[in-house]
Amino acid sequence: MRLDSPDIIDISPPIHSGIAVFPGDTPFEQTFLRRVENGDGYTLSKITSTVHLGAHTDAPSHYATNGQSIEKRKLGRYLGASQVIEVKGARGRRITPADLKEKTITAPRVLFKTLSFPNPDHWNEDFAALSADLIRLLAKSGVHLVGIDTPSIDPAEDTKLESHHAVYENDMAILEGIVLDRVEEGLYQLIALPLPIRGADATPVRAVLLR
Ligand SMILES: [Zn+2]
């Protein structure tokens, strides 16, 4: 594959101090300890951040008492055939099975394009989420990863996290915070590997789709 192949579609928002995180969560911050331009022999920086940053995957330990942390999850979940499905008009509500009436699920990973969180650097509360019924329907269709182009599969104000729990009951994986503006509906290969941070409840991923 060419280094600049147009078949590699980056679906990760750039990470920087201005990227939006859940209100109350720890924002991303980068501190430079050394800089070559200051005459130091090398540049060295450190970061502080929530692990739910940009394109990220939640671990079961984020929403269940005995849930696995991220380093224990099988990597095959985050690699392979994925279907991008566009759902229009879902801003401010959950996507339900009724929204998928006209669609056929053909891959074990489904990514929802809602365009309801249009700017990763600007928090908007009314992003689209998924219903627990939809999660169960997808699980029955053989889907083991659900992704969405918003910060969460549950609405921002929801504290019960019913869709996260439906994911847990069906041992699925979650990919949140991806950017799908320039991605058309269809089938792709997904690569979105979590970092093996021991005990972590999520990690950022570099999520890409291969055409
Ligand atoms: Zn989540």
PDB file of C-alpha atoms and ligand atoms in Angstrom:
ATOM      1  CA  MET A   1       0.000   0.000   0.000  1.00  0.00           C
ATOM      2  CA  ARG A   2       1.321   3.480  -0.898  1.00  0.00           C
ATOM      3  CA  LEU A   3       2.282   5.675   2.040  1.00  0.00           C
ATOM      4  CA  ASP A   4      -0.261   8.297   1.003  1.00  0.00           C
ATOM      5  CA  SER A   5      -2.829   5.867  -0.348  1.00  0.00           C
ATOM      6  CA  PRO A   6      -6.308   7.407  -0.610  1.00  0.00           C
ATOM      7  CA  ASP A   7      -7.600   4.024   0.495  1.00  0.00           C
ATOM      8  CA  ILE A   8      -6.419   4.763   4.057  1.00  0.00           C
ATOM      9  CA  ILE A   9      -9.116   6.882   5.703  1.00  0.00           C
ATOM     10  CA  ASP A  10      -8.161   8.382   9.046  1.00  0.00           C
ATOM     11  CA  ILE A  11     -11.241   8.540  11.277  1.00  0.00           C
ATOM     12  CA  SER A  12      -9.441   9.910  14.368  1.00  0.00           C
ATOM     13  CA  PRO A  13      -9.769  13.580  15.357  1.00  0.00           C
ATOM     14  CA  PRO A  14      -6.449  15.387  15.988  1.00  0.00           C
ATOM     15  CA  ILE A  15      -5.451  15.317  19.667  1.00  0.00           C
ATOM     16  CA  HIS A  16      -4.478  18.659  21.211  1.00  0.00           C
ATOM     17  CA  SER A  17      -5.335  20.785  24.245  1.00  0.00           C
ATOM     18  CA  GLY A  18      -8.472  22.143  22.571  1.00  0.00           C
ATOM     19  CA  ILE A  19     -10.168  18.813  21.892  1.00  0.00           C
ATOM     20  CA  ALA A  20     -13.504  18.504  23.721  1.00  0.00           C
ATOM     21  CA  VAL A  21     -13.857  16.021  26.580  1.00  0.00           C
ATOM     22  CA  PHE A  22     -16.917  15.183  28.693  1.00  0.00           C
ATOM     23  CA  PRO A  23     -17.712  18.141  31.006  1.00  0.00           C
ATOM     24  CA  GLY A  24     -15.861  17.493  34.271  1.00  0.00           C
ATOM     25  CA  ASP A  25     -13.405  15.012  32.735  1.00  0.00           C
ATOM     26  CA  THR A  26      -9.645  15.692  32.558  1.00  0.00           C
ATOM     27  CA  PRO A  27      -8.717  17.628  29.413  1.00  0.00           C
ATOM     28  CA  PHE A  28      -5.676  16.719  27.315  1.00  0.00           C
ATOM     29  CA  GLU A  29      -2.558  18.659  28.233  1.00  0.00           C
ATOM     30  CA  GLN A  30       0.961  18.370  26.841  1.00  0.00           C
ATOM     31  CA  THR A  31       3.968  19.768  28.692  1.00  0.00           C
ATOM     32  CA  PHE A  32       7.414  20.120  27.132  1.00  0.00           C
ATOM     33  CA  LEU A  33      10.279  19.301  29.484  1.00  0.00           C
ATOM     34  CA  ARG A  34      13.003  19.849  26.856  1.00  0.00           C
ATOM     35  CA  ARG A  35      13.009  21.444  23.410  1.00  0.00           C
ATOM     36  CA  VAL A  36      15.672  21.210  20.691  1.00  0.00           C
ATOM     37  CA  GLU A  37      14.792  24.762  19.615  1.00  0.00           C
ATOM     38  CA  ASN A  38      15.756  25.937  23.120  1.00  0.00           C
ATOM     39  CA  GLY A  39      19.190  24.372  22.792  1.00  0.00           C
ATOM     40  CA  ASP A  40      18.308  21.114  24.528  1.00  0.00           C
ATOM     41  CA  GLY A  41      19.765  17.982  22.963  1.00  0.00           C
ATOM     42  CA  TYR A  42      16.322  16.560  22.363  1.00  0.00           C
ATOM     43  CA  THR A  43      12.647  17.364  22.681  1.00  0.00           C
ATOM     44  CA  LEU A  44      10.724  15.623  25.433  1.00  0.00           C
ATOM     45  CA  SER A  45       7.126  16.019  26.452  1.00  0.00           C
ATOM     46  CA  LYS A  46       4.608  14.459  28.774  1.00  0.00           C
ATOM     47  CA  ILE A  47       0.826  14.316  28.642  1.00  0.00           C
ATOM     48  CA  THR A  48      -2.022  14.380  31.130  1.00  0.00           C
ATOM     49  CA  SER A  49      -5.436  13.306  29.911  1.00  0.00           C
ATOM     50  CA  THR A  50      -8.625  11.395  30.397  1.00  0.00           C
ATOM     51  CA  VAL A  51      -8.346   7.999  28.710  1.00  0.00           C
ATOM     52  CA  HIS A  52     -11.714   8.739  26.997  1.00  0.00           C
ATOM     53  CA  LEU A  53      -9.975  11.005  24.509  1.00  0.00           C
ATOM     54  CA  GLY A  54     -10.789  11.560  20.848  1.00  0.00           C
ATOM     55  CA  ALA A  55     -11.271   8.250  19.036  1.00  0.00           C
ATOM     56  CA  HIS A  56     -11.261   5.802  21.931  1.00  0.00           C
ATOM     57  CA  THR A  57     -12.491   2.413  22.975  1.00  0.00           C
ATOM     58  CA  ASP A  58     -14.218   1.755  26.313  1.00  0.00           C
ATOM     59  CA  ALA A  59     -13.301  -1.321  28.343  1.00  0.00           C
ATOM     60  CA  PRO A  60     -16.005  -3.316  30.175  1.00  0.00           C
ATOM     61  CA  SER A  61     -14.430  -2.102  33.454  1.00  0.00           C
ATOM     62  CA  HIS A  62     -15.731   1.372  32.557  1.00  0.00           C
ATOM     63  CA  TYR A  63     -19.330   0.264  33.072  1.00  0.00           C
ATOM     64  CA  ALA A  64     -19.358  -3.036  34.981  1.00  0.00           C
ATOM     65  CA  THR A  65     -18.000  -4.026  38.407  1.00  0.00           C
ATOM     66  CA  ASN A  66     -16.328  -7.196  37.186  1.00  0.00           C
ATOM     67  CA  GLY A  67     -15.701  -5.980  33.656  1.00  0.00           C
ATOM     68  CA  GLN A  68     -12.325  -6.595  32.014  1.00  0.00           C
ATOM     69  CA  SER A  69      -9.892  -3.725  31.712  1.00  0.00           C
ATOM     70  CA  ILE A  70      -8.703  -2.785  28.240  1.00  0.00           C
ATOM     71  CA  GLU A  71      -5.418  -4.728  28.065  1.00  0.00           C
ATOM     72  CA  LYS A  72      -7.335  -7.974  28.557  1.00  0.00           C
ATOM     73  CA  ARG A  73      -9.580  -7.546  25.511  1.00  0.00           C
ATOM     74  CA  LYS A  74      -8.980  -9.675  22.416  1.00  0.00           C
ATOM     75  CA  LEU A  75      -7.471  -7.558  19.635  1.00  0.00           C
ATOM     76  CA  GLY A  76      -9.482  -9.273  16.897  1.00  0.00           C
ATOM     77  CA  ARG A  77     -12.431  -7.170  18.017  1.00  0.00           C
ATOM     78  CA  TYR A  78     -10.767  -4.022  16.731  1.00  0.00           C
ATOM     79  CA  LEU A  79      -9.505  -5.322  13.372  1.00  0.00           C
ATOM     80  CA  GLY A  80     -11.464  -6.334  10.312  1.00  0.00           C
ATOM     81  CA  ALA A  81     -14.641  -5.978   8.306  1.00  0.00           C
ATOM     82  CA  SER A  82     -16.737  -2.990   9.337  1.00  0.00           C
ATOM     83  CA  GLN A  83     -19.883  -1.441   7.987  1.00  0.00           C
ATOM     84  CA  VAL A  84     -20.491   2.303   8.048  1.00  0.00           C
ATOM     85  CA  ILE A  85     -24.195   3.130   8.345  1.00  0.00           C
ATOM     86  CA  GLU A  86     -25.472   6.685   8.050  1.00  0.00           C
ATOM     87  CA  VAL A  87     -28.495   7.678  10.131  1.00  0.00           C
ATOM     88  CA  LYS A  88     -29.843  11.130   9.400  1.00  0.00           C
ATOM     89  CA  GLY A  89     -31.826  13.252  11.863  1.00  0.00           C
ATOM     90  CA  ALA A  90     -30.674  11.470  15.024  1.00  0.00           C
ATOM     91  CA  ARG A  91     -29.290  14.551  16.762  1.00  0.00           C
ATOM     92  CA  GLY A  92     -30.674  14.781  20.313  1.00  0.00           C
ATOM     93  CA  ARG A  93     -31.970  11.208  20.477  1.00  0.00           C
ATOM     94  CA  ARG A  94     -31.064   7.529  20.455  1.00  0.00           C
ATOM     95  CA  ILE A  95     -30.903   5.545  17.217  1.00  0.00           C
ATOM     96  CA  THR A  96     -33.379   2.654  17.443  1.00  0.00           C
ATOM     97  CA  PRO A  97     -34.005  -0.542  15.420  1.00  0.00           C
ATOM     98  CA  ALA A  98     -36.646   1.420  13.439  1.00  0.00           C
ATOM     99  CA  ASP A  99     -33.835   3.573  11.973  1.00  0.00           C
ATOM    100  CA  LEU A 100     -32.262   0.473  10.480  1.00  0.00           C
ATOM    101  CA  LYS A 101     -35.379  -0.816   8.678  1.00  0.00           C
ATOM    102  CA  GLU A 102     -33.955  -0.059   5.236  1.00  0.00           C
ATOM    103  CA  LYS A 103     -30.460  -1.346   6.070  1.00  0.00           C
ATOM    104  CA  THR A 104     -28.909  -4.790   6.051  1.00  0.00           C
ATOM    105  CA  ILE A 105     -26.129  -5.617   8.498  1.00  0.00           C
ATOM    106  CA  THR A 106     -23.323  -7.340   6.623  1.00  0.00           C
ATOM    107  CA  ALA A 107     -20.303  -7.026   8.926  1.00  0.00           C
ATOM    108  CA  PRO A 108     -19.479  -7.898  12.548  1.00  0.00           C
ATOM    109  CA  ARG A 109     -18.514  -4.283  13.279  1.00  0.00           C
ATOM    110  CA  VAL A 110     -20.939  -1.420  12.706  1.00  0.00           C
ATOM    111  CA  LEU A 111     -19.993   2.268  12.773  1.00  0.00           C
ATOM    112  CA  PHE A 112     -22.768   4.856  12.934  1.00  0.00           C
ATOM    113  CA  LYS A 113     -22.374   8.076  11.001  1.00  0.00           C
ATOM    114  CA  THR A 114     -24.693  10.655  12.579  1.00  0.00           C
ATOM    115  CA  LEU A 115     -22.843  13.958  12.012  1.00  0.00           C
ATOM    116  CA  SER A 116     -24.387  15.059  15.334  1.00  0.00           C
ATOM    117  CA  PHE A 117     -21.104  16.036  17.013  1.00  0.00           C
ATOM    118  CA  PRO A 118     -19.731  18.037  14.094  1.00  0.00           C
ATOM    119  CA  ASN A 119     -16.700  19.622  15.729  1.00  0.00           C
ATOM    120  CA  PRO A 120     -14.458  17.451  17.947  1.00  0.00           C
ATOM    121  CA  ASP A 121     -13.091  20.654  19.498  1.00  0.00           C
ATOM    122  CA  HIS A 122     -16.514  21.958  20.520  1.00  0.00           C
ATOM    123  CA  TRP A 123     -18.719  20.150  23.038  1.00  0.00           C
ATOM    124  CA  ASN A 124     -22.379  19.856  22.106  1.00  0.00           C
ATOM    125  CA  GLU A 125     -24.732  18.120  24.499  1.00  0.00           C
ATOM    126  CA  ASP A 126     -27.343  16.923  21.996  1.00  0.00           C
ATOM    127  CA  PHE A 127     -25.308  14.323  20.119  1.00  0.00           C
ATOM    128  CA  ALA A 128     -26.927  11.108  18.845  1.00  0.00           C
ATOM    129  CA  ALA A 129     -26.652   7.909  20.902  1.00  0.00           C
ATOM    130  CA  LEU A 130     -27.767   4.278  20.513  1.00  0.00           C
ATOM    131  CA  SER A 131     -30.721   2.515  22.139  1.00  0.00           C
ATOM    132  CA  ALA A 132     -30.223  -0.629  24.194  1.00  0.00           C
ATOM    133  CA  ASP A 133     -32.712  -2.413  21.887  1.00  0.00           C
ATOM    134  CA  LEU A 134     -30.530  -1.547  18.930  1.00  0.00           C
ATOM    135  CA  ILE A 135     -27.451  -2.957  20.696  1.00  0.00           C
ATOM    136  CA  ARG A 136     -29.319  -6.216  21.379  1.00  0.00           C
ATOM    137  CA  LEU A 137     -30.521  -6.423  17.775  1.00  0.00           C
ATOM    138  CA  LEU A 138     -26.973  -5.888  16.494  1.00  0.00           C
ATOM    139  CA  ALA A 139     -25.637  -8.532  18.886  1.00  0.00           C
ATOM    140  CA  LYS A 140     -28.219 -10.981  17.506  1.00  0.00           C
ATOM    141  CA  SER A 141     -27.015 -10.183  13.998  1.00  0.00           C
ATOM    142  CA  GLY A 142     -23.477 -11.203  14.971  1.00  0.00           C
ATOM    143  CA  VAL A 143     -22.088  -7.704  15.559  1.00  0.00           C
ATOM    144  CA  HIS A 144     -19.352  -7.559  18.235  1.00  0.00           C
ATOM    145  CA  LEU A 145     -18.210  -3.918  17.918  1.00  0.00           C
ATOM    146  CA  VAL A 146     -20.341  -0.776  17.733  1.00  0.00           C
ATOM    147  CA  GLY A 147     -18.873   2.603  16.885  1.00  0.00           C
ATOM    148  CA  ILE A 148     -20.305   6.111  16.718  1.00  0.00           C
ATOM    149  CA  ASP A 149     -19.110   9.569  15.644  1.00  0.00           C
ATOM    150  CA  THR A 150     -20.130  11.084  18.995  1.00  0.00           C
ATOM    151  CA  PRO A 151     -18.540  11.019  22.477  1.00  0.00           C
ATOM    152  CA  SER A 152     -20.821   8.236  23.755  1.00  0.00           C
ATOM    153  CA  ILE A 153     -23.313   5.526  22.781  1.00  0.00           C
ATOM    154  CA  ASP A 154     -25.510   6.847  25.643  1.00  0.00           C
ATOM    155  CA  PRO A 155     -26.796  10.434  25.739  1.00  0.00           C
ATOM    156  CA  ALA A 156     -24.645  12.977  27.602  1.00  0.00           C
ATOM    157  CA  GLU A 157     -27.142  13.503  30.429  1.00  0.00           C
ATOM    158  CA  ASP A 158     -27.846   9.769  30.918  1.00  0.00           C
ATOM    159  CA  THR A 159     -26.266   8.294  34.051  1.00  0.00           C
ATOM    160  CA  LYS A 160     -27.727   4.767  33.798  1.00  0.00           C
ATOM    161  CA  LEU A 161     -25.707   4.003  30.671  1.00  0.00           C
ATOM    162  CA  GLU A 162     -28.230   1.436  29.454  1.00  0.00           C
ATOM    163  CA  SER A 163     -26.593   0.984  26.064  1.00  0.00           C
ATOM    164  CA  HIS A 164     -23.164   0.500  27.660  1.00  0.00           C
ATOM    165  CA  HIS A 165     -24.791  -2.192  29.837  1.00  0.00           C
ATOM    166  CA  ALA A 166     -26.394  -3.851  26.805  1.00  0.00           C
ATOM    167  CA  VAL A 167     -22.912  -3.931  25.253  1.00  0.00           C
ATOM    168  CA  TYR A 168     -21.600  -5.558  28.417  1.00  0.00           C
ATOM    169  CA  GLU A 169     -24.346  -8.201  28.477  1.00  0.00           C
ATOM    170  CA  ASN A 170     -23.447  -9.161  24.920  1.00  0.00           C
ATOM    171  CA  ASP A 171     -19.658  -8.937  25.371  1.00  0.00           C
ATOM    172  CA  MET A 172     -19.252  -6.375  22.607  1.00  0.00           C
ATOM    173  CA  ALA A 173     -16.696  -3.594  22.100  1.00  0.00           C
ATOM    174  CA  ILE A 174     -17.332   0.159  21.837  1.00  0.00           C
ATOM    175  CA  LEU A 175     -15.591   2.711  19.637  1.00  0.00           C
ATOM    176  CA  GLU A 176     -16.501   6.338  20.365  1.00  0.00           C
ATOM    177  CA  GLY A 177     -15.378   9.749  19.167  1.00  0.00           C
ATOM    178  CA  ILE A 178     -14.584   8.730  15.588  1.00  0.00           C
ATOM    179  CA  VAL A 179     -14.932  11.175  12.680  1.00  0.00           C
ATOM    180  CA  LEU A 180     -16.962   9.951   9.719  1.00  0.00           C
ATOM    181  CA  ASP A 181     -17.746  13.182   7.781  1.00  0.00           C
ATOM    182  CA  ARG A 182     -15.774  12.085   4.750  1.00  0.00           C
ATOM    183  CA  VAL A 183     -16.749   8.428   4.873  1.00  0.00           C
ATOM    184  CA  GLU A 184     -19.526   7.056   2.708  1.00  0.00           C
ATOM    185  CA  GLU A 185     -21.790   4.215   3.761  1.00  0.00           C
ATOM    186  CA  GLY A 186     -20.328   0.848   2.905  1.00  0.00           C
ATOM    187  CA  LEU A 187     -17.887  -1.855   3.859  1.00  0.00           C
ATOM    188  CA  TYR A 188     -14.333  -1.221   5.039  1.00  0.00           C
ATOM    189  CA  GLN A 189     -11.570  -2.833   7.045  1.00  0.00           C
ATOM    190  CA  LEU A 190     -11.230  -1.224  10.459  1.00  0.00           C
ATOM    191  CA  ILE A 191      -7.991  -0.855  12.424  1.00  0.00           C
ATOM    192  CA  ALA A 192      -8.492   0.682  15.886  1.00  0.00           C
ATOM    193  CA  LEU A 193      -6.184  -0.975  18.381  1.00  0.00           C
ATOM    194  CA  PRO A 194      -6.313  -0.042  22.074  1.00  0.00           C
ATOM    195  CA  LEU A 195      -3.086   0.608  23.978  1.00  0.00           C
ATOM    196  CA  PRO A 196      -2.269  -2.114  26.522  1.00  0.00           C
ATOM    197  CA  ILE A 197      -2.561   0.146  29.576  1.00  0.00           C
ATOM    198  CA  ARG A 198      -2.990  -2.184  32.530  1.00  0.00           C
ATOM    199  CA  GLY A 199      -6.213  -1.677  34.422  1.00  0.00           C
ATOM    200  CA  ALA A 200      -7.419   1.107  32.118  1.00  0.00           C
ATOM    201  CA  ASP A 201     -11.150   1.701  31.592  1.00  0.00           C
ATOM    202  CA  ALA A 202     -10.546   2.983  28.034  1.00  0.00           C
ATOM    203  CA  THR A 203      -7.710   4.058  25.749  1.00  0.00           C
ATOM    204  CA  PRO A 204      -7.409   6.401  22.798  1.00  0.00           C
ATOM    205  CA  VAL A 205      -6.945   4.588  19.480  1.00  0.00           C
ATOM    206  CA  ARG A 206      -5.726   5.637  16.046  1.00  0.00           C
ATOM    207  CA  ALA A 207      -8.762   4.531  14.117  1.00  0.00           C
ATOM    208  CA  VAL A 208      -8.510   4.070  10.363  1.00  0.00           C
ATOM    209  CA  LEU A 209     -10.668   2.491   7.689  1.00  0.00           C
ATOM    210  CA  LEU A 210      -9.169   0.760   4.670  1.00  0.00           C
ATOM    211  CA  ARG A 211     -11.248   0.899   1.522  1.00  0.00           C
TER     212      ARG A 211
HETATM  213 ZN    ZN B   1     -18.440   5.046  26.470  1.00  0.00          ZN
END
